[in-house]
Amino acid sequence: MEETAKQDLVFLELRRKLQSGTLFISGDIARDGADVKVESRHDSLLNIQTADGSYQVKLTPGVSLVETLLQRSPGSCERGSHFRLRLRVEQESEAPQSVIGRLRVKVTYSFQCQSCGSTVLQDRAFGRVLPLPNGNWNALVDDWCCHPDPFANRKLLPRDGDCLLGDTFILLAQDTSCEQTLTREGNSSQKASAEVKQKRVSKRVMLSCTSCSAVLGEELSAEVLKFYITEILVKPGEDGGCDITRLSLEPKSDSLRQRFLEQTLASRLVELSSAQSIFRFSIQTPDSTAVILLWLLNTDTLVASFPGESFISTGDVHPREHQSCQAVQAVKVLYVLCSDSKLKDVVDVWEKDISVHPLPLPQSTCEELQKLLMSSTSRLPTFLRCMNSYQVAYLRM
Ligand SMILES: [Zn+2]
């Protein structure tokens, strides 16, 4: 597929922990850094003046500019100029939590399909919300025990009123309320016999939304549902009703979906890295085929950018005069696509390493994520796009 995204004209990356940042200005609007002025008239507001127009970045509260230094870009100056910024960071902002971090006991939730907004489960409250052991626990138990794994073939499954939290999914006990809202692929019978249950061990029963057919998860058994956090919206309380109306009135938008996916994954990566010191992940399909290897580099990043492509269609003579945007929290990742045959060596090493954490997601979501990462990379200034064999991308929270 032809890559259509254009490189960002202005790209700003700030590191809160390092109290510093890098500002990149594309050669399209500033060949030579000398005609660029960066200043901060008010706290948390950054003004970037180029010969072409001005750009304003709203930083988050408590972050302000101390000093700007022009640095030569690697390569020719046609590619652009870059500046090193020194910042003052007075308050750390907290990363938004993923749905897994937000679920609580004794709160009533409604579960909606993220694609179309229809409710798939209503009024669920949990007596227990418990984390499952992390993805590689079976391999680790092998290392701890001198005898055969005592947990082998014993699955941890939710009882009535339980919500078990995986890395990218939640497990719930099944009830009759979802018979109309969820469609089972591969097995339409609800009341499965023992024989059919046996077959399910080898055959995957995918669960999809009856309204829009989006894959939301799996039916692990006649008693247990698995939902991927990238496919559902979990809303507390009765006000879920209002949200459904609002969502169903909105046109189905690809960019809304992308933002949701980006935010969900970014906040989950932050949670996993801070709780378990895991930084390397293997994004996999439900049958454990690795699609993307992801290395979490920074979680203290703020990014802001002014895209190059948004000006093309306006036809305005001075379309760039005043642009402003909000800097947003993001994670910086390195990644490789497992389909890239040139990187087979890297992929092989990662696949043998048990410290690499598996993150299963539906096949279609793995593909969406692949596009999302590639699009993020392609908008970056050329010299920021890769590190060794890895591609660089930012996932905004
Ligand atoms: Zn749906």
mmCIF file of C-alpha atoms and ligand atoms in Angstrom:
data_model
loop_
_atom_site.group_PDB
_atom_site.id
_atom_site.type_symbol
_atom_site.label_atom_id
_atom_site.label_comp_id
_atom_site.label_asym_id
_atom_site.label_seq_id
_atom_site.Cartn_x
_atom_site.Cartn_y
_atom_site.Cartn_z
ATOM 1 C CA MET A 1 0.000 0.000 0.000
ATOM 2 C CA GLU A 2 1.207 3.475 -0.884
ATOM 3 C CA GLU A 3 2.136 5.558 2.139
ATOM 4 C CA THR A 4 0.234 8.823 2.002
ATOM 5 C CA ALA A 5 1.062 10.503 5.317
ATOM 6 C CA LYS A 6 3.296 13.518 5.032
ATOM 7 C CA GLN A 7 6.040 14.355 7.443
ATOM 8 C CA ASP A 8 5.023 16.728 10.245
ATOM 9 C CA LEU A 9 6.057 20.350 9.669
ATOM 10 C CA VAL A 10 6.667 20.966 13.346
ATOM 11 C CA PHE A 11 7.329 18.148 15.770
ATOM 12 C CA LEU A 12 7.930 18.633 19.475
ATOM 13 C CA GLU A 13 9.003 15.931 21.904
ATOM 14 C CA LEU A 14 9.392 16.753 25.587
ATOM 15 C CA ARG A 15 10.740 14.497 28.298
ATOM 16 C CA ARG A 16 9.335 15.431 31.674
ATOM 17 C CA LYS A 17 11.825 13.406 33.707
ATOM 18 C CA LEU A 18 14.811 14.849 31.843
ATOM 19 C CA GLN A 19 13.307 18.354 31.862
ATOM 20 C CA SER A 20 14.328 18.748 28.249
ATOM 21 C CA GLY A 21 12.908 18.487 24.801
ATOM 22 C CA THR A 22 13.556 18.536 21.080
ATOM 23 C CA LEU A 23 11.779 20.743 18.580
ATOM 24 C CA PHE A 24 12.005 19.824 14.919
ATOM 25 C CA ILE A 25 11.040 22.262 12.169
ATOM 26 C CA SER A 26 10.770 20.861 8.672
ATOM 27 C CA GLY A 27 12.826 22.262 5.802
ATOM 28 C CA ASP A 28 9.507 23.108 4.082
ATOM 29 C CA ILE A 29 8.993 26.032 6.411
ATOM 30 C CA ALA A 30 12.492 26.777 7.749
ATOM 31 C CA ARG A 31 15.648 25.886 5.871
ATOM 32 C CA ASP A 32 17.850 27.647 8.329
ATOM 33 C CA GLY A 33 17.130 27.740 12.049
ATOM 34 C CA ALA A 34 18.155 31.406 12.130
ATOM 35 C CA ASP A 35 14.709 32.586 11.001
ATOM 36 C CA VAL A 36 12.968 30.667 13.772
ATOM 37 C CA LYS A 37 12.133 32.168 17.132
ATOM 38 C CA VAL A 38 10.979 30.030 20.046
ATOM 39 C CA GLU A 39 9.671 31.744 23.128
ATOM 40 C CA SER A 40 7.287 31.316 25.963
ATOM 41 C CA ARG A 41 5.352 34.440 26.878
ATOM 42 C CA HIS A 42 3.161 32.738 29.406
ATOM 43 C CA ASP A 43 3.796 29.646 31.422
ATOM 44 C CA SER A 44 2.868 26.487 29.584
ATOM 45 C CA LEU A 45 2.524 28.216 26.218
ATOM 46 C CA LEU A 46 5.198 27.862 23.574
ATOM 47 C CA ASN A 47 5.327 30.209 20.593
ATOM 48 C CA ILE A 48 7.247 29.139 17.521
ATOM 49 C CA GLN A 49 7.695 31.890 14.962
ATOM 50 C CA THR A 50 8.897 30.981 11.468
ATOM 51 C CA ALA A 51 9.075 33.068 8.271
ATOM 52 C CA ASP A 52 5.931 31.219 7.218
ATOM 53 C CA GLY A 53 3.700 31.744 10.200
ATOM 54 C CA SER A 54 3.447 31.021 13.871
ATOM 55 C CA TYR A 55 2.707 27.863 15.767
ATOM 56 C CA GLN A 56 1.536 27.718 19.318
ATOM 57 C CA VAL A 57 1.842 24.693 21.563
ATOM 58 C CA LYS A 58 -0.097 24.504 24.828
ATOM 59 C CA LEU A 59 2.046 22.526 27.197
ATOM 60 C CA THR A 60 0.475 20.720 30.130
ATOM 61 C CA PRO A 61 0.171 22.689 33.403
ATOM 62 C CA GLY A 62 3.386 22.864 35.382
ATOM 63 C CA VAL A 63 5.652 22.572 32.316
ATOM 64 C CA SER A 64 7.408 25.718 31.093
ATOM 65 C CA LEU A 65 10.293 26.691 28.830
ATOM 66 C CA VAL A 66 13.628 27.752 30.322
ATOM 67 C CA GLU A 67 15.934 28.033 27.341
ATOM 68 C CA THR A 68 16.220 27.188 23.633
ATOM 69 C CA LEU A 69 19.373 26.163 21.760
ATOM 70 C CA LEU A 70 19.609 25.701 17.996
ATOM 71 C CA GLN A 71 21.303 22.462 17.030
ATOM 72 C CA ARG A 72 22.405 21.423 13.593
ATOM 73 C CA SER A 73 20.332 18.610 12.186
ATOM 74 C CA PRO A 74 22.187 15.526 11.131
ATOM 75 C CA GLY A 75 22.316 15.589 7.347
ATOM 76 C CA SER A 76 21.501 18.532 5.159
ATOM 77 C CA CYS A 77 19.723 21.597 6.488
ATOM 78 C CA GLU A 78 17.060 21.175 3.768
ATOM 79 C CA ARG A 79 15.592 18.502 5.976
ATOM 80 C CA GLY A 80 14.992 21.069 8.674
ATOM 81 C CA SER A 81 16.345 22.504 11.863
ATOM 82 C CA HIS A 82 16.216 21.184 15.319
ATOM 83 C CA PHE A 83 16.349 22.836 18.679
ATOM 84 C CA ARG A 84 17.129 21.577 22.122
ATOM 85 C CA LEU A 85 14.766 22.959 24.775
ATOM 86 C CA ARG A 86 15.352 23.154 28.485
ATOM 87 C CA LEU A 87 12.195 22.932 30.567
ATOM 88 C CA ARG A 88 11.003 23.390 34.071
ATOM 89 C CA VAL A 89 8.638 20.643 35.179
ATOM 90 C CA GLU A 90 6.845 21.515 38.397
ATOM 91 C CA GLN A 91 4.273 18.790 38.518
ATOM 92 C CA GLU A 92 4.143 15.292 37.195
ATOM 93 C CA SER A 93 0.895 14.474 35.480
ATOM 94 C CA GLU A 94 -0.427 10.984 35.944
ATOM 95 C CA ALA A 95 -0.977 8.673 33.042
ATOM 96 C CA PRO A 96 -4.628 7.908 32.288
ATOM 97 C CA GLN A 97 -5.646 4.422 33.367
ATOM 98 C CA SER A 98 -6.789 1.699 31.039
ATOM 99 C CA VAL A 99 -10.106 -0.023 31.690
ATOM 100 C CA ILE A 100 -8.182 -2.743 33.541
ATOM 101 C CA GLY A 101 -6.826 -0.157 35.957
ATOM 102 C CA ARG A 102 -10.272 1.411 36.429
ATOM 103 C CA LEU A 103 -12.495 -1.598 37.178
ATOM 104 C CA ARG A 104 -13.618 -1.715 40.821
ATOM 105 C CA VAL A 105 -15.667 -4.048 42.989
ATOM 106 C CA LYS A 106 -19.326 -3.237 43.761
ATOM 107 C CA VAL A 107 -19.668 -0.725 40.949
ATOM 108 C CA THR A 108 -22.281 -1.404 38.274
ATOM 109 C CA TYR A 109 -20.889 -1.351 34.735
ATOM 110 C CA SER A 110 -22.296 -1.618 31.279
ATOM 111 C CA PHE A 111 -20.189 -3.102 28.492
ATOM 112 C CA GLN A 112 -20.480 -1.700 24.994
ATOM 113 C CA CYS A 113 -19.090 -2.614 21.636
ATOM 114 C CA GLN A 114 -16.467 0.025 20.836
ATOM 115 C CA SER A 115 -17.174 -0.072 17.110
ATOM 116 C CA CYS A 116 -20.914 0.650 17.147
ATOM 117 C CA GLY A 117 -21.709 1.620 20.738
ATOM 118 C CA SER A 118 -24.394 -1.003 21.303
ATOM 119 C CA THR A 119 -24.611 -2.513 24.782
ATOM 120 C CA VAL A 120 -23.472 -6.115 24.974
ATOM 121 C CA LEU A 121 -23.706 -6.583 28.748
ATOM 122 C CA GLN A 122 -25.746 -4.426 31.084
ATOM 123 C CA ASP A 123 -25.627 -3.789 34.810
ATOM 124 C CA ARG A 124 -22.746 -6.002 35.811
ATOM 125 C CA ALA A 125 -21.307 -5.541 39.295
ATOM 126 C CA PHE A 126 -18.421 -7.605 40.605
ATOM 127 C CA GLY A 127 -17.759 -9.013 44.053
ATOM 128 C CA ARG A 128 -14.128 -9.665 43.121
ATOM 129 C CA VAL A 129 -11.840 -7.956 40.597
ATOM 130 C CA LEU A 130 -8.584 -9.902 40.492
ATOM 131 C CA PRO A 131 -5.498 -9.815 38.285
ATOM 132 C CA LEU A 132 -4.509 -13.021 36.505
ATOM 133 C CA PRO A 133 -0.862 -14.086 36.660
ATOM 134 C CA ASN A 134 1.033 -12.389 33.855
ATOM 135 C CA GLY A 135 1.367 -13.789 30.355
ATOM 136 C CA ASN A 136 4.502 -15.906 30.756
ATOM 137 C CA TRP A 137 3.631 -17.371 34.126
ATOM 138 C CA ASN A 138 3.521 -20.943 32.839
ATOM 139 C CA ALA A 139 7.083 -20.682 31.544
ATOM 140 C CA LEU A 140 8.236 -19.086 34.803
ATOM 141 C CA VAL A 141 6.608 -21.761 36.989
ATOM 142 C CA ASP A 142 8.703 -24.293 35.106
ATOM 143 C CA ASP A 143 11.803 -22.441 36.292
ATOM 144 C CA TRP A 144 10.706 -22.197 39.926
ATOM 145 C CA CYS A 145 9.550 -25.766 40.432
ATOM 146 C CA CYS A 146 11.828 -28.808 40.447
ATOM 147 C CA HIS A 147 8.787 -31.034 39.936
ATOM 148 C CA PRO A 148 6.308 -30.832 37.059
ATOM 149 C CA ASP A 149 4.255 -27.653 36.946
ATOM 150 C CA PRO A 150 1.482 -28.133 39.544
ATOM 151 C CA PHE A 151 -0.750 -25.657 37.714
ATOM 152 C CA ALA A 152 -0.459 -27.359 34.346
ATOM 153 C CA ASN A 153 -3.841 -27.792 32.676
ATOM 154 C CA ARG A 154 -5.550 -25.886 35.455
ATOM 155 C CA LYS A 155 -7.074 -22.791 34.048
ATOM 156 C CA LEU A 156 -7.926 -19.847 36.253
ATOM 157 C CA LEU A 157 -11.525 -19.074 35.449
ATOM 158 C CA PRO A 158 -14.004 -16.603 36.931
ATOM 159 C CA ARG A 159 -16.883 -17.683 39.129
ATOM 160 C CA ASP A 160 -20.178 -15.781 39.285
ATOM 161 C CA GLY A 161 -19.503 -12.186 40.283
ATOM 162 C CA ASP A 162 -15.788 -12.356 39.402
ATOM 163 C CA CYS A 163 -13.914 -10.220 36.943
ATOM 164 C CA LEU A 164 -10.421 -11.539 36.177
ATOM 165 C CA LEU A 165 -7.961 -9.133 34.606
ATOM 166 C CA GLY A 166 -5.489 -10.327 31.989
ATOM 167 C CA ASP A 167 -2.952 -8.123 30.231
ATOM 168 C CA THR A 168 -5.178 -7.252 27.292
ATOM 169 C CA PHE A 169 -8.465 -8.874 28.239
ATOM 170 C CA ILE A 170 -10.940 -9.491 31.026
ATOM 171 C CA LEU A 171 -12.700 -12.729 31.908
ATOM 172 C CA LEU A 172 -16.295 -12.733 33.109
ATOM 173 C CA ALA A 173 -18.837 -15.372 34.025
ATOM 174 C CA GLN A 174 -21.401 -15.823 31.302
ATOM 175 C CA ASP A 175 -25.105 -15.283 31.925
ATOM 176 C CA THR A 176 -28.196 -15.277 29.730
ATOM 177 C CA SER A 177 -28.263 -11.481 29.278
ATOM 178 C CA CYS A 178 -25.847 -11.566 26.348
ATOM 179 C CA GLU A 179 -27.638 -14.176 24.219
ATOM 180 C CA GLN A 180 -29.069 -11.530 21.905
ATOM 181 C CA THR A 181 -26.162 -9.106 21.911
ATOM 182 C CA LEU A 182 -23.271 -11.469 21.200
ATOM 183 C CA THR A 183 -22.845 -13.808 18.271
ATOM 184 C CA ARG A 184 -20.732 -16.911 18.522
ATOM 185 C CA GLU A 185 -18.679 -17.864 15.515
ATOM 186 C CA GLY A 186 -18.035 -21.503 14.938
ATOM 187 C CA ASN A 187 -20.658 -22.667 17.430
ATOM 188 C CA SER A 188 -24.176 -21.297 17.565
ATOM 189 C CA SER A 189 -25.465 -23.564 20.333
ATOM 190 C CA GLN A 190 -25.681 -21.993 23.773
ATOM 191 C CA LYS A 191 -26.440 -25.107 25.749
ATOM 192 C CA ALA A 192 -23.400 -27.123 24.917
ATOM 193 C CA SER A 193 -23.115 -30.754 25.791
ATOM 194 C CA ALA A 194 -20.034 -32.119 27.508
ATOM 195 C CA GLU A 195 -18.872 -33.421 24.159
ATOM 196 C CA VAL A 196 -19.069 -30.003 22.545
ATOM 197 C CA LYS A 197 -17.262 -28.461 25.518
ATOM 198 C CA GLN A 198 -14.429 -30.899 24.944
ATOM 199 C CA LYS A 199 -14.183 -29.836 21.314
ATOM 200 C CA ARG A 200 -13.927 -26.199 22.341
ATOM 201 C CA VAL A 201 -10.537 -26.846 23.867
ATOM 202 C CA SER A 202 -9.168 -27.177 20.382
ATOM 203 C CA LYS A 203 -11.651 -24.975 18.567
ATOM 204 C CA ARG A 204 -11.759 -21.265 19.246
ATOM 205 C CA VAL A 205 -15.197 -19.721 19.593
ATOM 206 C CA MET A 206 -14.948 -16.059 18.740
ATOM 207 C CA LEU A 207 -17.533 -13.637 20.127
ATOM 208 C CA SER A 208 -18.707 -10.813 17.961
ATOM 209 C CA CYS A 209 -21.139 -7.946 18.349
ATOM 210 C CA THR A 210 -24.547 -8.912 16.955
ATOM 211 C CA SER A 211 -25.184 -5.349 15.711
ATOM 212 C CA CYS A 212 -21.969 -4.723 13.762
ATOM 213 C CA SER A 213 -20.093 -8.093 13.710
ATOM 214 C CA ALA A 214 -16.920 -6.656 15.245
ATOM 215 C CA VAL A 215 -14.947 -9.366 17.053
ATOM 216 C CA LEU A 216 -15.012 -8.510 20.767
ATOM 217 C CA GLY A 217 -13.512 -11.582 22.371
ATOM 218 C CA GLU A 218 -13.903 -15.299 22.825
ATOM 219 C CA GLU A 219 -16.161 -17.748 24.543
ATOM 220 C CA LEU A 220 -13.747 -19.822 26.591
ATOM 221 C CA SER A 221 -16.446 -22.188 27.796
ATOM 222 C CA ALA A 222 -20.206 -22.194 28.237
ATOM 223 C CA GLU A 223 -19.559 -20.342 31.513
ATOM 224 C CA VAL A 224 -16.765 -17.927 30.640
ATOM 225 C CA LEU A 225 -16.491 -14.887 28.355
ATOM 226 C CA LYS A 226 -13.292 -13.155 27.376
ATOM 227 C CA PHE A 227 -13.375 -9.543 26.149
ATOM 228 C CA TYR A 228 -10.393 -7.721 24.682
ATOM 229 C CA ILE A 229 -9.936 -4.237 26.156
ATOM 230 C CA THR A 230 -9.277 -2.824 22.692
ATOM 231 C CA GLU A 231 -12.797 -3.785 21.556
ATOM 232 C CA ILE A 232 -15.119 -2.752 24.377
ATOM 233 C CA LEU A 233 -16.138 0.339 26.297
ATOM 234 C CA VAL A 234 -16.825 -0.195 29.974
ATOM 235 C CA LYS A 235 -19.025 2.486 31.514
ATOM 236 C CA PRO A 236 -19.961 2.770 35.162
ATOM 237 C CA GLY A 237 -23.515 3.262 36.381
ATOM 238 C CA GLU A 238 -26.845 4.009 34.774
ATOM 239 C CA ASP A 239 -25.540 6.992 32.833
ATOM 240 C CA GLY A 240 -24.360 4.406 30.324
ATOM 241 C CA GLY A 241 -27.745 4.998 28.672
ATOM 242 C CA CYS A 242 -26.854 8.540 27.656
ATOM 243 C CA ASP A 243 -23.521 7.478 26.264
ATOM 244 C CA ILE A 244 -25.106 4.866 24.052
ATOM 245 C CA THR A 245 -27.352 7.475 22.437
ATOM 246 C CA ARG A 246 -24.485 9.846 21.898
ATOM 247 C CA LEU A 247 -22.240 7.186 20.446
ATOM 248 C CA SER A 248 -24.797 5.723 18.098
ATOM 249 C CA LEU A 249 -25.553 9.176 16.689
ATOM 250 C CA GLU A 250 -21.929 9.810 15.850
ATOM 251 C CA PRO A 251 -20.861 8.677 12.410
ATOM 252 C CA LYS A 252 -18.631 5.657 12.562
ATOM 253 C CA SER A 253 -15.227 7.179 12.339
ATOM 254 C CA ASP A 254 -11.931 5.471 11.655
ATOM 255 C CA SER A 255 -10.018 8.163 13.458
ATOM 256 C CA LEU A 256 -12.118 7.730 16.621
ATOM 257 C CA ARG A 257 -11.347 4.042 16.535
ATOM 258 C CA GLN A 258 -7.646 4.720 16.018
ATOM 259 C CA ARG A 259 -7.539 7.165 18.935
ATOM 260 C CA PHE A 260 -9.262 4.631 21.175
ATOM 261 C CA LEU A 261 -6.867 1.881 20.183
ATOM 262 C CA GLU A 262 -3.827 4.117 20.590
ATOM 263 C CA GLN A 263 -4.926 5.351 24.028
ATOM 264 C CA THR A 264 -5.917 1.924 25.270
ATOM 265 C CA LEU A 265 -2.641 0.334 24.302
ATOM 266 C CA ALA A 266 -0.494 3.249 25.511
ATOM 267 C CA SER A 267 -2.091 3.346 28.949
ATOM 268 C CA ARG A 268 -1.885 -0.434 29.284
ATOM 269 C CA LEU A 269 1.828 -0.424 28.362
ATOM 270 C CA VAL A 270 2.445 2.199 31.049
ATOM 271 C CA GLU A 271 0.575 0.120 33.648
ATOM 272 C CA LEU A 272 2.436 -3.079 32.790
ATOM 273 C CA SER A 273 5.825 -1.378 32.774
ATOM 274 C CA SER A 274 5.296 0.386 36.093
ATOM 275 C CA ALA A 275 3.694 -2.577 37.896
ATOM 276 C CA GLN A 276 5.885 -5.347 36.550
ATOM 277 C CA SER A 277 8.921 -3.642 35.006
ATOM 278 C CA ILE A 278 8.103 -5.144 31.616
ATOM 279 C CA PHE A 279 9.296 -3.160 28.620
ATOM 280 C CA ARG A 280 9.332 -5.635 25.748
ATOM 281 C CA PHE A 281 6.108 -6.968 24.331
ATOM 282 C CA SER A 282 5.023 -9.312 21.601
ATOM 283 C CA ILE A 283 1.675 -8.324 20.082
ATOM 284 C CA GLN A 284 0.058 -11.590 19.051
ATOM 285 C CA THR A 285 -3.073 -12.968 17.488
ATOM 286 C CA PRO A 286 -5.245 -15.184 19.755
ATOM 287 C CA ASP A 287 -3.466 -18.274 18.382
ATOM 288 C CA SER A 288 -0.091 -16.888 19.615
ATOM 289 C CA THR A 289 1.287 -15.810 16.246
ATOM 290 C CA ALA A 290 3.542 -12.808 16.894
ATOM 291 C CA VAL A 291 2.722 -9.849 14.652
ATOM 292 C CA ILE A 292 4.591 -6.910 16.189
ATOM 293 C CA LEU A 293 7.480 -6.792 18.649
ATOM 294 C CA LEU A 294 7.275 -3.660 20.718
ATOM 295 C CA TRP A 295 9.869 -2.097 22.984
ATOM 296 C CA LEU A 296 8.616 0.576 25.374
ATOM 297 C CA LEU A 297 11.278 3.318 25.580
ATOM 298 C CA ASN A 298 9.774 6.318 27.410
ATOM 299 C CA THR A 299 6.588 6.872 29.318
ATOM 300 C CA ASP A 300 7.286 10.477 30.398
ATOM 301 C CA THR A 301 6.929 11.983 26.943
ATOM 302 C CA LEU A 302 4.798 14.889 25.763
ATOM 303 C CA VAL A 303 4.364 15.331 22.018
ATOM 304 C CA ALA A 304 2.866 18.001 19.807
ATOM 305 C CA SER A 305 2.894 18.190 16.046
ATOM 306 C CA PHE A 306 1.572 20.188 13.134
ATOM 307 C CA PRO A 307 0.949 17.866 10.222
ATOM 308 C CA GLY A 308 2.201 18.713 6.755
ATOM 309 C CA GLU A 309 -0.791 17.245 4.975
ATOM 310 C CA SER A 310 -3.514 19.411 6.521
ATOM 311 C CA PHE A 311 -2.492 22.439 4.458
ATOM 312 C CA ILE A 312 -2.718 20.910 1.032
ATOM 313 C CA SER A 313 -6.473 20.926 0.617
ATOM 314 C CA THR A 314 -7.182 24.366 2.101
ATOM 315 C CA GLY A 315 -6.011 26.346 -0.946
ATOM 316 C CA ASP A 316 -5.541 29.314 1.345
ATOM 317 C CA VAL A 317 -2.697 31.753 0.591
ATOM 318 C CA HIS A 318 -1.606 32.049 4.204
ATOM 319 C CA PRO A 319 -2.942 28.893 5.722
ATOM 320 C CA ARG A 320 -0.190 28.549 8.275
ATOM 321 C CA GLU A 321 -0.377 31.915 9.941
ATOM 322 C CA HIS A 322 -1.693 30.818 13.295
ATOM 323 C CA GLN A 323 -1.851 27.218 14.275
ATOM 324 C CA SER A 324 -2.184 25.952 17.763
ATOM 325 C CA CYS A 325 -2.310 22.568 19.384
ATOM 326 C CA GLN A 326 -2.154 20.877 22.749
ATOM 327 C CA ALA A 327 0.853 18.797 23.770
ATOM 328 C CA VAL A 328 -0.342 15.323 24.809
ATOM 329 C CA GLN A 329 1.137 12.563 26.915
ATOM 330 C CA ALA A 330 2.534 9.739 24.847
ATOM 331 C CA VAL A 331 4.743 6.688 25.037
ATOM 332 C CA LYS A 332 7.704 6.282 22.745
ATOM 333 C CA VAL A 333 8.142 2.784 21.355
ATOM 334 C CA LEU A 334 10.512 0.921 19.094
ATOM 335 C CA TYR A 335 9.008 -1.852 17.024
ATOM 336 C CA VAL A 336 9.599 -4.414 14.321
ATOM 337 C CA LEU A 337 6.954 -6.089 12.211
ATOM 338 C CA CYS A 338 7.345 -9.865 12.317
ATOM 339 C CA SER A 339 6.394 -10.055 8.644
ATOM 340 C CA ASP A 340 9.615 -8.220 7.742
ATOM 341 C CA SER A 341 11.849 -11.017 6.460
ATOM 342 C CA LYS A 342 14.974 -8.832 6.668
ATOM 343 C CA LEU A 343 14.567 -8.787 10.435
ATOM 344 C CA LYS A 344 14.161 -12.503 10.949
ATOM 345 C CA ASP A 345 17.202 -12.592 13.263
ATOM 346 C CA VAL A 346 15.740 -9.988 15.602
ATOM 347 C CA VAL A 347 12.358 -11.719 15.591
ATOM 348 C CA ASP A 348 13.948 -15.107 16.354
ATOM 349 C CA VAL A 349 15.871 -13.750 19.337
ATOM 350 C CA TRP A 350 12.764 -12.095 20.790
ATOM 351 C CA GLU A 351 10.623 -15.167 20.289
ATOM 352 C CA LYS A 352 13.016 -17.282 22.368
ATOM 353 C CA ASP A 353 13.279 -14.713 25.156
ATOM 354 C CA ILE A 354 10.796 -15.396 27.965
ATOM 355 C CA SER A 355 11.171 -11.868 29.341
ATOM 356 C CA VAL A 356 9.272 -10.700 26.255
ATOM 357 C CA HIS A 357 5.679 -10.346 27.340
ATOM 358 C CA PRO A 358 2.891 -11.673 25.096
ATOM 359 C CA LEU A 359 -0.045 -9.334 24.457
ATOM 360 C CA PRO A 360 -2.819 -11.180 22.601
ATOM 361 C CA LEU A 361 -5.266 -9.116 20.533
ATOM 362 C CA PRO A 362 -7.775 -10.018 17.807
ATOM 363 C CA GLN A 363 -6.209 -10.485 14.385
ATOM 364 C CA SER A 364 -7.951 -7.416 12.933
ATOM 365 C CA THR A 365 -6.705 -5.287 15.830
ATOM 366 C CA CYS A 366 -3.126 -6.491 15.310
ATOM 367 C CA GLU A 367 -3.453 -5.287 11.711
ATOM 368 C CA GLU A 368 -4.937 -1.941 12.760
ATOM 369 C CA LEU A 369 -2.135 -1.489 15.231
ATOM 370 C CA GLN A 370 0.451 -2.237 12.596
ATOM 371 C CA LYS A 371 -1.015 0.522 10.384
ATOM 372 C CA LEU A 372 -1.191 2.909 13.301
ATOM 373 C CA LEU A 373 2.491 2.429 14.183
ATOM 374 C CA MET A 374 3.605 2.745 10.563
ATOM 375 C CA SER A 375 1.612 5.924 10.150
ATOM 376 C CA SER A 376 3.156 7.418 13.304
ATOM 377 C CA THR A 377 6.642 6.584 12.026
ATOM 378 C CA SER A 378 6.059 8.023 8.579
ATOM 379 C CA ARG A 379 5.082 11.413 9.981
ATOM 380 C CA LEU A 380 8.294 11.760 12.011
ATOM 381 C CA PRO A 381 11.299 13.731 10.793
ATOM 382 C CA THR A 382 13.415 11.335 8.738
ATOM 383 C CA PHE A 383 16.320 11.153 11.160
ATOM 384 C CA LEU A 384 14.000 10.209 14.055
ATOM 385 C CA ARG A 385 12.257 7.349 12.275
ATOM 386 C CA CYS A 386 14.510 4.459 13.170
ATOM 387 C CA MET A 387 17.037 3.221 15.705
ATOM 388 C CA ASN A 388 19.199 0.344 14.507
ATOM 389 C CA SER A 389 16.801 -2.276 13.130
ATOM 390 C CA TYR A 390 13.809 -0.811 14.951
ATOM 391 C CA GLN A 391 11.241 1.700 13.803
ATOM 392 C CA VAL A 392 10.231 4.524 16.144
ATOM 393 C CA ALA A 393 6.630 5.494 16.919
ATOM 394 C CA TYR A 394 4.668 7.462 19.497
ATOM 395 C CA LEU A 395 1.369 6.293 20.968
ATOM 396 C CA ARG A 396 -0.646 9.148 22.438
ATOM 397 C CA MET A 397 -2.601 8.665 25.646
HETATM 398 ZN ZN ZN B 1 -20.845 -3.472 17.454
#
